[in-house]
Tab-separated table of C-alpha atoms in Angstrom:
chain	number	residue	atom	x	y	z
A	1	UNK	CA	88.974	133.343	131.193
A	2	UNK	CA	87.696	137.152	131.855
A	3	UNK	CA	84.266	137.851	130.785
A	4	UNK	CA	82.675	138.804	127.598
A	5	UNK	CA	80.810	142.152	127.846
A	6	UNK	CA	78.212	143.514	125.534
A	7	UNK	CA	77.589	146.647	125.059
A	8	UNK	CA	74.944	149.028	123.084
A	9	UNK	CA	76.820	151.326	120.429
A	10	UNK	CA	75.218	153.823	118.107
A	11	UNK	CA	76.548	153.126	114.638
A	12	UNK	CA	78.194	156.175	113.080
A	13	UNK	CA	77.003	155.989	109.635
A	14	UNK	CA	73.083	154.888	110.046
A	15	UNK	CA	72.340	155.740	113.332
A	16	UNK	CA	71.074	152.776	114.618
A	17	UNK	CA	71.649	150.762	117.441
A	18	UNK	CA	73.905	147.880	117.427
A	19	UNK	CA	75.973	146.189	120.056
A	20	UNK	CA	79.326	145.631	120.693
A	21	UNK	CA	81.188	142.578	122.443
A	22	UNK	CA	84.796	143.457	124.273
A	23	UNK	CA	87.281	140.833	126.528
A	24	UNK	CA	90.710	141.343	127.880
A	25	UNK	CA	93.653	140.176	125.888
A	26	UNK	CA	97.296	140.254	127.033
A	27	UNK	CA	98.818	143.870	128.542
A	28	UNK	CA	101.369	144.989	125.969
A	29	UNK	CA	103.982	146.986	128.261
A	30	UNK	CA	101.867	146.908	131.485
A	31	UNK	CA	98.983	148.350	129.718
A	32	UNK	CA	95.139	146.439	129.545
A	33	UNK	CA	94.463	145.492	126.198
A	34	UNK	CA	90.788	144.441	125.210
A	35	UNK	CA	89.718	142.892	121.421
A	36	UNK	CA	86.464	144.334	120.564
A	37	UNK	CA	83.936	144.362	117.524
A	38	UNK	CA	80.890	146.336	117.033
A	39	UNK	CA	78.156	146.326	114.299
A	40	UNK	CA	75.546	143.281	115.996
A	41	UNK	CA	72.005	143.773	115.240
A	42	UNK	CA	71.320	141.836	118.517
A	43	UNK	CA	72.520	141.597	122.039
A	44	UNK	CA	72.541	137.989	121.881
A	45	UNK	CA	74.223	137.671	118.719
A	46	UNK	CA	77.498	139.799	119.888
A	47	UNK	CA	77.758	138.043	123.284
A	48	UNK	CA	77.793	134.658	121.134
A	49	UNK	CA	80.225	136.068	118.767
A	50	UNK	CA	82.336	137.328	121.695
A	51	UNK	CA	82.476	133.969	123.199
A	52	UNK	CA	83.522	132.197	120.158
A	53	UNK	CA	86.317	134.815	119.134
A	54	UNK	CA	87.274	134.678	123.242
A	55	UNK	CA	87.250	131.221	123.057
A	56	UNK	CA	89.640	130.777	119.670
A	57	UNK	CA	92.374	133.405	121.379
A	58	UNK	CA	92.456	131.177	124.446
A	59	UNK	CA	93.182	128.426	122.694
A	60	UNK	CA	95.253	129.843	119.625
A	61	UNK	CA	96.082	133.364	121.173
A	62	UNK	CA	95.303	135.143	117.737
A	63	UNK	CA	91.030	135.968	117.596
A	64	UNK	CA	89.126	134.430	114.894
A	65	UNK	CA	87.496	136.641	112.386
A	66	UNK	CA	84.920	134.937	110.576
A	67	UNK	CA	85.428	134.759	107.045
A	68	UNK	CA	82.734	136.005	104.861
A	69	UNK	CA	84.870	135.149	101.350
A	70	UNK	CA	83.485	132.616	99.097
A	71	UNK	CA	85.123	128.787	99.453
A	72	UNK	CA	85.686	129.580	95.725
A	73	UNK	CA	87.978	132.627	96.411
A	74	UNK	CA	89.815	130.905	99.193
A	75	UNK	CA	90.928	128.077	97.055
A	76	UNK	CA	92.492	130.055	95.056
A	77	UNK	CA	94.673	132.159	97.732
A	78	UNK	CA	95.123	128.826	99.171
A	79	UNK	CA	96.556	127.152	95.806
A	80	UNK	CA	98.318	130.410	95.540
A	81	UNK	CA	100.250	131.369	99.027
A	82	UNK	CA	100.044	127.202	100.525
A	83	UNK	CA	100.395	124.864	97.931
A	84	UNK	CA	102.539	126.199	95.512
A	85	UNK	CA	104.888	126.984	97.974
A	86	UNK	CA	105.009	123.360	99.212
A	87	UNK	CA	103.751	120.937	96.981
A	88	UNK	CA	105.284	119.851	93.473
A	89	UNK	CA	103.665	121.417	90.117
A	90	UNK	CA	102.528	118.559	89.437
A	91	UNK	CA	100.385	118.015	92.145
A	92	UNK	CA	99.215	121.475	92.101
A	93	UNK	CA	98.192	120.681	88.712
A	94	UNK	CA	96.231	118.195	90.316
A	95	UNK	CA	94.584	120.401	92.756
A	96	UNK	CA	93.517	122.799	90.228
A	97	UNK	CA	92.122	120.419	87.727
A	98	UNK	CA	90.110	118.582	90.834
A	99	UNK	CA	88.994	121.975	91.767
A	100	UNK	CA	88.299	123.320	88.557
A	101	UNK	CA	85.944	120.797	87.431
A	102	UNK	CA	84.136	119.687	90.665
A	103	UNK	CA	84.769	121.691	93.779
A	104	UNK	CA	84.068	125.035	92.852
A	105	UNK	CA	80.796	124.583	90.438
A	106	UNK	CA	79.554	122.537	93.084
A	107	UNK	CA	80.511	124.854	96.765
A	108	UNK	CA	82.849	127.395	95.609
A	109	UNK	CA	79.523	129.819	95.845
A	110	UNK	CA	79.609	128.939	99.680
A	111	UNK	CA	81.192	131.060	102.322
A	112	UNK	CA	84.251	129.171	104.480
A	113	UNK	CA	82.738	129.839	107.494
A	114	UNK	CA	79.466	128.178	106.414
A	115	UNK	CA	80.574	124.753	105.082
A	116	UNK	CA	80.133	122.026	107.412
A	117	UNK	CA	81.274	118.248	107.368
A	118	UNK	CA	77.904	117.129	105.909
A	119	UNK	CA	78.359	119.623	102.903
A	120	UNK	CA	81.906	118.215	101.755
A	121	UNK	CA	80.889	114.519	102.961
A	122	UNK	CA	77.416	115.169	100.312
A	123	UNK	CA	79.766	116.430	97.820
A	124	UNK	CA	82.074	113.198	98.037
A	125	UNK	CA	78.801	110.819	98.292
A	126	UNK	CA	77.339	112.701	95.185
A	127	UNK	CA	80.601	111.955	93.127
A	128	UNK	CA	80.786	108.599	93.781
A	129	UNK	CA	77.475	108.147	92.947
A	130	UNK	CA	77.920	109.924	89.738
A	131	UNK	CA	80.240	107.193	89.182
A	132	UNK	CA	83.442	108.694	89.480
A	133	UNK	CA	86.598	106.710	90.491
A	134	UNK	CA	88.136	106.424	93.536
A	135	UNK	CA	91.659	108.229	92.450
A	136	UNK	CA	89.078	111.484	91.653
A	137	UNK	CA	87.441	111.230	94.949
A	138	UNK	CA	90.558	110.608	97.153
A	139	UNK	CA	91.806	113.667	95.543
A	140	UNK	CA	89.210	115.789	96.241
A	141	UNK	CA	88.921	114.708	100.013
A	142	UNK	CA	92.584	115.672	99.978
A	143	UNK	CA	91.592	119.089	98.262
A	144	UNK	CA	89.267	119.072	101.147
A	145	UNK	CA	91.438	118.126	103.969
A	146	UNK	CA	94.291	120.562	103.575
A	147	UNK	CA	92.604	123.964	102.445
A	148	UNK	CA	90.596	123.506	105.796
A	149	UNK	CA	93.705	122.743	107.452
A	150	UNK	CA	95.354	126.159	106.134
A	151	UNK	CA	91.797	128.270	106.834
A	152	UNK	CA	92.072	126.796	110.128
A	153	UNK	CA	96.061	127.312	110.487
A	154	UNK	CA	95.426	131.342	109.254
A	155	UNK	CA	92.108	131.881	111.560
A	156	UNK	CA	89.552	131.677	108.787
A	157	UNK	CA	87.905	129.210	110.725
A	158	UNK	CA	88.012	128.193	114.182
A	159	UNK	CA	87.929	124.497	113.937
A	160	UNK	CA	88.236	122.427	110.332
A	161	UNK	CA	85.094	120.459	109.134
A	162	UNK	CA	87.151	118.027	106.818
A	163	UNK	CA	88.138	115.600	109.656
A	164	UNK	CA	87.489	111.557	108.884
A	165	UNK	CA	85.531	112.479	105.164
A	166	UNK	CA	84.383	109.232	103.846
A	167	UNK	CA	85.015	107.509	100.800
A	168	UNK	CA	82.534	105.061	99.811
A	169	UNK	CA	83.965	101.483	99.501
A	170	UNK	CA	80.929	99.392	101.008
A	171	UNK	CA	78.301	100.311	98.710
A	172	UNK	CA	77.417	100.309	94.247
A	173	UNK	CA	77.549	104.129	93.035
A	174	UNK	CA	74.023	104.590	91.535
A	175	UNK	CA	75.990	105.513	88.119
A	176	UNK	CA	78.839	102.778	86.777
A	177	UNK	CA	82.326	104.574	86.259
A	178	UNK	CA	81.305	103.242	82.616
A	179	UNK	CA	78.120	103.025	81.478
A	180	UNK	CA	78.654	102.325	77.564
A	181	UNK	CA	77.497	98.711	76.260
A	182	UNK	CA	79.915	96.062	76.706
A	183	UNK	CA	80.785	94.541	73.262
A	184	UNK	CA	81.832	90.723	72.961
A	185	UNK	CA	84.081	90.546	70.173
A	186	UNK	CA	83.352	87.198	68.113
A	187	UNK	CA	86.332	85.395	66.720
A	188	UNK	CA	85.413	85.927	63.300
A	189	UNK	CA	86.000	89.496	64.238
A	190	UNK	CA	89.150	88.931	65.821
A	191	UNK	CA	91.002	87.236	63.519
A	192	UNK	CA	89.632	90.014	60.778
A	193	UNK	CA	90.879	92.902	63.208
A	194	UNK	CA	94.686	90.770	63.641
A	195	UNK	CA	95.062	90.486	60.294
A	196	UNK	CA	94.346	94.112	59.223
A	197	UNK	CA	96.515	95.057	62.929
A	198	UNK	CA	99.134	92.432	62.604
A	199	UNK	CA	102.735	92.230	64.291
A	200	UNK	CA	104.774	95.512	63.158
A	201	UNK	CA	101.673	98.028	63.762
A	202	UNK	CA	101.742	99.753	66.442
A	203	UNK	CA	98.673	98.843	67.184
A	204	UNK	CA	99.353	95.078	67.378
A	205	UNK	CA	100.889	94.760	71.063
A	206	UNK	CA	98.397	97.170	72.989
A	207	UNK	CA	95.617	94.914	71.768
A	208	UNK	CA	96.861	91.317	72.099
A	209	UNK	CA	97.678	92.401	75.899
A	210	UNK	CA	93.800	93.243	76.155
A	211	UNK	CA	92.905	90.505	74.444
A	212	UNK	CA	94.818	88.100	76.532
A	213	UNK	CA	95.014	89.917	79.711
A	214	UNK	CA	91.791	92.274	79.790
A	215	UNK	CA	93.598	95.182	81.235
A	216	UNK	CA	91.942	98.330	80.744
A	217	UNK	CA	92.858	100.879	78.357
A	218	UNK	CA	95.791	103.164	81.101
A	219	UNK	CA	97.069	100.342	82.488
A	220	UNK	CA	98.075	98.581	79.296
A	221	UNK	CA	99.473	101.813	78.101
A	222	UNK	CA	101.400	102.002	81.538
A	223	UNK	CA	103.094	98.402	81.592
A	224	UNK	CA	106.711	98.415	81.854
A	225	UNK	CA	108.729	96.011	80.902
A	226	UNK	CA	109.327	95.378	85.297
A	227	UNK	CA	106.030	94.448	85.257
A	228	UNK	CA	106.476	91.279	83.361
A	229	UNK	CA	108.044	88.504	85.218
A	230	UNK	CA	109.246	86.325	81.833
A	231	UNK	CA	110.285	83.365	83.951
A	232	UNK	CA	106.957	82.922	86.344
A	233	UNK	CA	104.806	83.897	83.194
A	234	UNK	CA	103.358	86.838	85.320
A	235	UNK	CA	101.933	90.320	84.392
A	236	UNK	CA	102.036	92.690	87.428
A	237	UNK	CA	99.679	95.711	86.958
A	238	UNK	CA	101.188	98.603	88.913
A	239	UNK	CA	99.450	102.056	87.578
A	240	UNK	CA	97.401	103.467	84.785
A	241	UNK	CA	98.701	106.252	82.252
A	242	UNK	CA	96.260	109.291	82.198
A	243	UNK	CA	96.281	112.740	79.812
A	244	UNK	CA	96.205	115.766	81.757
A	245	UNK	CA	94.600	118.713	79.947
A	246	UNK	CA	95.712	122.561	81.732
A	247	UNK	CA	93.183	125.054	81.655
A	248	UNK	CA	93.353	127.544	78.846
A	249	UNK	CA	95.659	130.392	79.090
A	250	UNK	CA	93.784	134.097	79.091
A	251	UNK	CA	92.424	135.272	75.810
A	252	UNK	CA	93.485	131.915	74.115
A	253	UNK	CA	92.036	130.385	71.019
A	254	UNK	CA	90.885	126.657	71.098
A	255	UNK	CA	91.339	125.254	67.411
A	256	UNK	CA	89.871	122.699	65.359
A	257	UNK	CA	88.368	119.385	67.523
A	258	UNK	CA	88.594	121.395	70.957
A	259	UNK	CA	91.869	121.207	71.703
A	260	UNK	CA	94.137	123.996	72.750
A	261	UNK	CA	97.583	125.635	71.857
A	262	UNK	CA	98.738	124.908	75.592
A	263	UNK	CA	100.741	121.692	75.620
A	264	UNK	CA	99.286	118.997	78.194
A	265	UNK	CA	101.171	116.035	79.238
A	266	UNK	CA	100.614	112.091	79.959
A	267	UNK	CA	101.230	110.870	83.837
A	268	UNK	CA	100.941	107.711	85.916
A	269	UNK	CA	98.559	107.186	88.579
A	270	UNK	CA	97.231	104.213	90.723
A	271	UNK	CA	94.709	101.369	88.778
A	272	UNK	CA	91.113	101.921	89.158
A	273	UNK	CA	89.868	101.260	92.215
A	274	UNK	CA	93.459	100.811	93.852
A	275	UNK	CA	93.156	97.406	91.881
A	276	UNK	CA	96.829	96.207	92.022
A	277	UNK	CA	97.143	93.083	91.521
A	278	UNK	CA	99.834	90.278	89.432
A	279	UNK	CA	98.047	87.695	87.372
A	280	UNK	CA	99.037	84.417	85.021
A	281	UNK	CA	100.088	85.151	81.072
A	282	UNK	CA	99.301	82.337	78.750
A	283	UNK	CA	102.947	81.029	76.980
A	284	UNK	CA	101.656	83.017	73.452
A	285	UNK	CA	101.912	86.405	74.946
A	286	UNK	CA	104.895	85.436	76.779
A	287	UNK	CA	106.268	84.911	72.981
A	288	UNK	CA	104.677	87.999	71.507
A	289	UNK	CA	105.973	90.089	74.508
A	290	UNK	CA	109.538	88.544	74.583
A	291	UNK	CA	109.629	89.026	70.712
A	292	UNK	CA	108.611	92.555	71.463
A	293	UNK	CA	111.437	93.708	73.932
A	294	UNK	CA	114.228	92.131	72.022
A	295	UNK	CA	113.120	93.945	69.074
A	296	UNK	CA	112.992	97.526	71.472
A	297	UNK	CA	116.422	96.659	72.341
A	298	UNK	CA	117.702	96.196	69.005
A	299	UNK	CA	116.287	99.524	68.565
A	300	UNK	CA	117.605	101.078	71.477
A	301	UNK	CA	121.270	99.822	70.042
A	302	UNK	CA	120.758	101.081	66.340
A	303	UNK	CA	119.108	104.679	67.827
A	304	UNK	CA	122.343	105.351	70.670
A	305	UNK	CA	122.189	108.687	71.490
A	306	UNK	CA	118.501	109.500	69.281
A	307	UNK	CA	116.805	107.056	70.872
A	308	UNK	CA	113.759	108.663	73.115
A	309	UNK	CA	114.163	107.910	76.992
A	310	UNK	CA	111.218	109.084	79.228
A	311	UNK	CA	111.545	109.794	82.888
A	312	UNK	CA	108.704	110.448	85.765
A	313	UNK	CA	109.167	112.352	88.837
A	314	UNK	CA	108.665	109.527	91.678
A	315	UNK	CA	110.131	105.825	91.418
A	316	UNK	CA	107.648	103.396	90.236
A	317	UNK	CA	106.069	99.790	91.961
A	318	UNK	CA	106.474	96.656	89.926
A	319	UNK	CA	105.357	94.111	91.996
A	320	UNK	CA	101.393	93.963	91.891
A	321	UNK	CA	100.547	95.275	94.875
A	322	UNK	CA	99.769	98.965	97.045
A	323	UNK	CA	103.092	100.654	97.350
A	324	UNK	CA	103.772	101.520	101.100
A	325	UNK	CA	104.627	104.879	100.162
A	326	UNK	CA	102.865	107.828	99.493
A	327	UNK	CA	102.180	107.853	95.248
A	328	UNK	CA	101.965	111.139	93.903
A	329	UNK	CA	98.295	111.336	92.188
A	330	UNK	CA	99.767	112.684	89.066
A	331	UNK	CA	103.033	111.298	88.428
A	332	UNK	CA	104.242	113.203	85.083
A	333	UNK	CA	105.728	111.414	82.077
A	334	UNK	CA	108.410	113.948	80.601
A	335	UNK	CA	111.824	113.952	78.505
A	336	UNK	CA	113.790	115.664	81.151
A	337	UNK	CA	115.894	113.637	82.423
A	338	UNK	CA	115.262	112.291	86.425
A	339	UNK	CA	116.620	109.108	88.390
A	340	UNK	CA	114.017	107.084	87.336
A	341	UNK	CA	113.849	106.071	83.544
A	342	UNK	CA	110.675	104.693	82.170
A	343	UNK	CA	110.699	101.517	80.136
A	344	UNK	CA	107.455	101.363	78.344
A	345	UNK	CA	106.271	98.376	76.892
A	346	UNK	CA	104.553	99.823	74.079
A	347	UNK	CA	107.293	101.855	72.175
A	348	UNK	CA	108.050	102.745	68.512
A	349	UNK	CA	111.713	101.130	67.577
A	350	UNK	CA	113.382	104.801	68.215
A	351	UNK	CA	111.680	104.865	71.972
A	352	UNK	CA	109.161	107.340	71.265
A	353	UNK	CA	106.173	106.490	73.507
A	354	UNK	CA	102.937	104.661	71.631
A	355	UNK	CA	100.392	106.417	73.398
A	356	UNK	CA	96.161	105.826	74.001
A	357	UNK	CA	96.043	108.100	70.898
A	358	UNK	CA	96.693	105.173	67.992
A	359	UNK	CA	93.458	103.415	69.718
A	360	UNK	CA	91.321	106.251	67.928
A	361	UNK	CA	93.151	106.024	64.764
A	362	UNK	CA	92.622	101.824	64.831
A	363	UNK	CA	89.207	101.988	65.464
A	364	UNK	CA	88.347	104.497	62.404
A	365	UNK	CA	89.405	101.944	60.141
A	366	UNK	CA	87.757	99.111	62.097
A	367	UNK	CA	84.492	100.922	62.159
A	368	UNK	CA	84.726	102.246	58.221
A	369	UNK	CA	86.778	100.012	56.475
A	370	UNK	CA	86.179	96.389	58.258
A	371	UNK	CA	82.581	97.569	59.012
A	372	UNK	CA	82.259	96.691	62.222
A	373	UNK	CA	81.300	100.515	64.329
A	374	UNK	CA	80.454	98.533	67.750
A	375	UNK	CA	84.083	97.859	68.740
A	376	UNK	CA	86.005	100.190	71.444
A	377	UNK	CA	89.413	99.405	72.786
A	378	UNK	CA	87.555	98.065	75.741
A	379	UNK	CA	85.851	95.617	73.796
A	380	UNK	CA	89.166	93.581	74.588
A	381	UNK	CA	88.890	93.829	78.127
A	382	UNK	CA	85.199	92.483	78.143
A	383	UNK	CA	86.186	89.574	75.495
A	384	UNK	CA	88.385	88.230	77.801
A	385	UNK	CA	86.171	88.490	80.610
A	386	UNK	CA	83.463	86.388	78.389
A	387	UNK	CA	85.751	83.739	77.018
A	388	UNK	CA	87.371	83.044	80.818
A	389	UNK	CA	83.548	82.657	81.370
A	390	UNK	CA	82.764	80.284	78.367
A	391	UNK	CA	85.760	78.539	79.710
A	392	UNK	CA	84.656	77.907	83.542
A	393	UNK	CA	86.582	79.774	84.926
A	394	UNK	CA	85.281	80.882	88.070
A	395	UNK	CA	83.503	84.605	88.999
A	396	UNK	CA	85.970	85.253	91.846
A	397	UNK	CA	88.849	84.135	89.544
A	398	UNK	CA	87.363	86.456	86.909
A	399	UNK	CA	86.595	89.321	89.381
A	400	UNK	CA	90.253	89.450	90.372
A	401	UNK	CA	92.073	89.122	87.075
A	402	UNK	CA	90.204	92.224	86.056
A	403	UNK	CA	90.327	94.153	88.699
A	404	UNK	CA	86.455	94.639	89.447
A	405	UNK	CA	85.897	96.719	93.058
A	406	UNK	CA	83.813	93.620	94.034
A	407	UNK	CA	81.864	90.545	92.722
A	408	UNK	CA	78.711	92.542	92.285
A	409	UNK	CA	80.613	94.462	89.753
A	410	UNK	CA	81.987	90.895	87.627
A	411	UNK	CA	78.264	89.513	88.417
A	412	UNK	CA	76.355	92.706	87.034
A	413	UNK	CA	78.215	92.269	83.793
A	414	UNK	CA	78.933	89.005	82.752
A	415	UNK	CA	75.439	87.439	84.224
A	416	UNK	CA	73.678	89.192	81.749
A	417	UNK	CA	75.625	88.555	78.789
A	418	UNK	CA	75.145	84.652	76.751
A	419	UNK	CA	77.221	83.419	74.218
A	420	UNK	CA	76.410	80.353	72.506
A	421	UNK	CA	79.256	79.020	73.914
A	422	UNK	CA	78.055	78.847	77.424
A	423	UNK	CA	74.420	78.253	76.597
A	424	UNK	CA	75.760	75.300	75.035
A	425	UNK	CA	78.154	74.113	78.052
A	426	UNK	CA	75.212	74.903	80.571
A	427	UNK	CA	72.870	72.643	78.911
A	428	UNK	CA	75.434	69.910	78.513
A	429	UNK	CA	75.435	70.482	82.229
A	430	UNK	CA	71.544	70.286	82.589
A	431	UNK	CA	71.481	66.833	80.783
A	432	UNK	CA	74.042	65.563	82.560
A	433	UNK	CA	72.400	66.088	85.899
A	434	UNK	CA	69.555	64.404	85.202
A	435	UNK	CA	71.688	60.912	83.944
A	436	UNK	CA	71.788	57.683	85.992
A	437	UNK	CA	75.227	57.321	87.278
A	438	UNK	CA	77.058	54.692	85.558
């Protein structure tokens, strides 16, 4: 490696005195060839700069030009120029939406060359914190990953600073992923919600699967019917269903309630917190379910050629655990037709999907017209939780059926929540320990 030499220029438009680093690069047809750049306030600083942009042509044989453009600007000639050139639309959906809403507001004002792996490890330590899930921040890190990758690739940078990004698993965000009051759903309130919701609404199967199950609110909307084993009385959950919203177009008009002309879409992505898993059905929902599919195909039959088929864009999992391949983040839900054919569980007799949206309508009426405003679809999910409690059932036992990231998580909730049920099992437990053995 020849030697960097500095030299002192006078700069042609102020005057002043700046220096000026030059080193040998190949001959082009016998002739000496030397890269050079002028313009340095300091001695020092151009034989540094020298060395690094020596260095990077040794090693790459192109120099490295320092990128003064903001990380904000790159991302988009890298979602521009890389990944729509390589990546599905979906996924570049993805990107952009990741991007949009917490990459840029939070370093897109940075400069490429000044973001360092403590910078985009803060960011992903600050998001999990904020109580974000670990689908978001796996995406982001991948965000992360492969625009350094292409800055590094096109000689933005010399060397990437997303290498071995952590995500959190070993430690409690400060914020829960949900924060809102858990509401135990008596079963004087129950039976007032089945009978107003009863079998024929299409409200009626989404909720006895919470009830019974405690899924969350995507990944009872996501079941398939190859989720449920019928014969082992098993419920494999396999994905969550998620809306995506695009941003708005230029110049467009958002109408009443926020929403937009632009048409968004519904896709499948992995359970919260990765939490596959394939747990017991009680012989009711068995019933309810089985009564359910061989009314769909009945339906299916009388429909023929109207009846709605959905499709997604990668083949599904069914069996209740982490897929060995690679699952697209945002696997879309559409009408075209694909190879793989979606059989939802929660479907309208002509197939039309029976999406999160009816949870909104059903709760209206059970907050206004059966009175009772502190009930949420996810009231379900933590009424099962309670009554597998009241029960015995064990916290472990508990922990996995609902897919909690760890005990603290099953502990944190359910410790601090007493029905009269269990206060009256644990004192029958108190007396007893203090009785003579027969």
């Amino acid at each position: 490696m020849g030697e960097v030499i500095v030299k002192q220029r006078l700069h042609k438009s102020t005057g002043k005195i700046v220096y000026e680093y030059a080193f040998e690069v190949a001959s082009i047809d016998g002739k000496r060839k030397r890269k050079t750049k002028s313009g340095f306030k300091t001695k020092k600083e151009a034989r540094e700069a020298g060395k690094l942009a020596q260095q990077a042509y040794e090693k790459v044989g192109v120099p490295i030009e320092p990128s003064t453009m903001s990380y904000s600007d790159f991302l988009d000639e890298w979602i521009e120029k890389s990944c729509k050139l390589t990546c599905k639309d979906v996924t570049v959906k993805g990107y952009e939406k990741k991007i949009r809403l917490y990459v840029k507001p939070r370093i897109g004002q940075y400069r490429v060359k000044s973001i360092t792996k403590k910078i985009l490890q803060d960011v992903l330590i600050d998001l999990f914190n904020e109580g974000f899930s670990q689908n978001t921040l796996s995406s982001i890190r991948a965000v992360f990953t492969k625009s350094f990758e292409y800055a590094e690739d096109n000689h933005y940078i010399q060397t990437t600073p997303a290498v071995k990004l952590t995500i959190p698993t070993a430690m409690q965000p400060k914020v829960q992923t949900r924060t809102k009051k858990h509401i135990y759903i008596p079963e004087d309130k129950r039976k007032m919600i089945f009978d107003r919701f009863p079998e024929g609404t299409t409200t009626y199967i989404p909720m006895q699967i919470a009830y019974r199950t405690g899924l969350r609110l995507g990944e009872v909307y996501g079941l398939v019917w190859e989720d449920i084993d019928f014969e082992h009385k098993t419920l494999s959950v396999n994905r969550q269903v998620q809306w995506f919203t695009p941003p708005p177009k230029p110049g467009e008009k958002r109408t009443v309630g926020g929403k937009r002309d632009s048409d968004g879409y519904w896709y499948f992505s992995t359970p919260k917190w990765s939490s596959y898993r394939t747990i017991d059905i009680d012989d009711e929902l068995i019933e309810i379910l089985l009564k359910e599919k061989q009314k769909q195909n009945k339906g299916e039959a009388y429909y023929a050629e109207y009846f709605t088929r959905y499709y997604c864009q990668q083949h599904l999992s069914f069996n209740g655990k982490k897929p060995q391949f690679s699952v697209m983040p945002m696997n879309e839900i559409q009408t075209d037709k694909t190879p793989y054919e979606i059989h939802f569980v929660t479907r309208r007799d002509n197939g039309t999907y029976v999406t999160t949206g009816t949870t909104k309508h059903s709760a209206h009426i059970i907050h206004h017209q059966l009175n009772y405003p502190e009930y949420d679809f996810h009231s379900w999910r933590h009424t099962h939780g309670t009554m597998l409690l009241e029960n015995g059932a064990d916290l472990t036992f508990i922990q996995r059926r609902l897919g909690h990231k760890n005990l603290d998580t099953t502990l944190n909730i359910y410790t601090n929540h007493l029905t009269q049920t269990i206060h009256d099992r644990s004192l029958q437990k108190l007396n007893g320990m203090f009785q003579p053995d027969n």
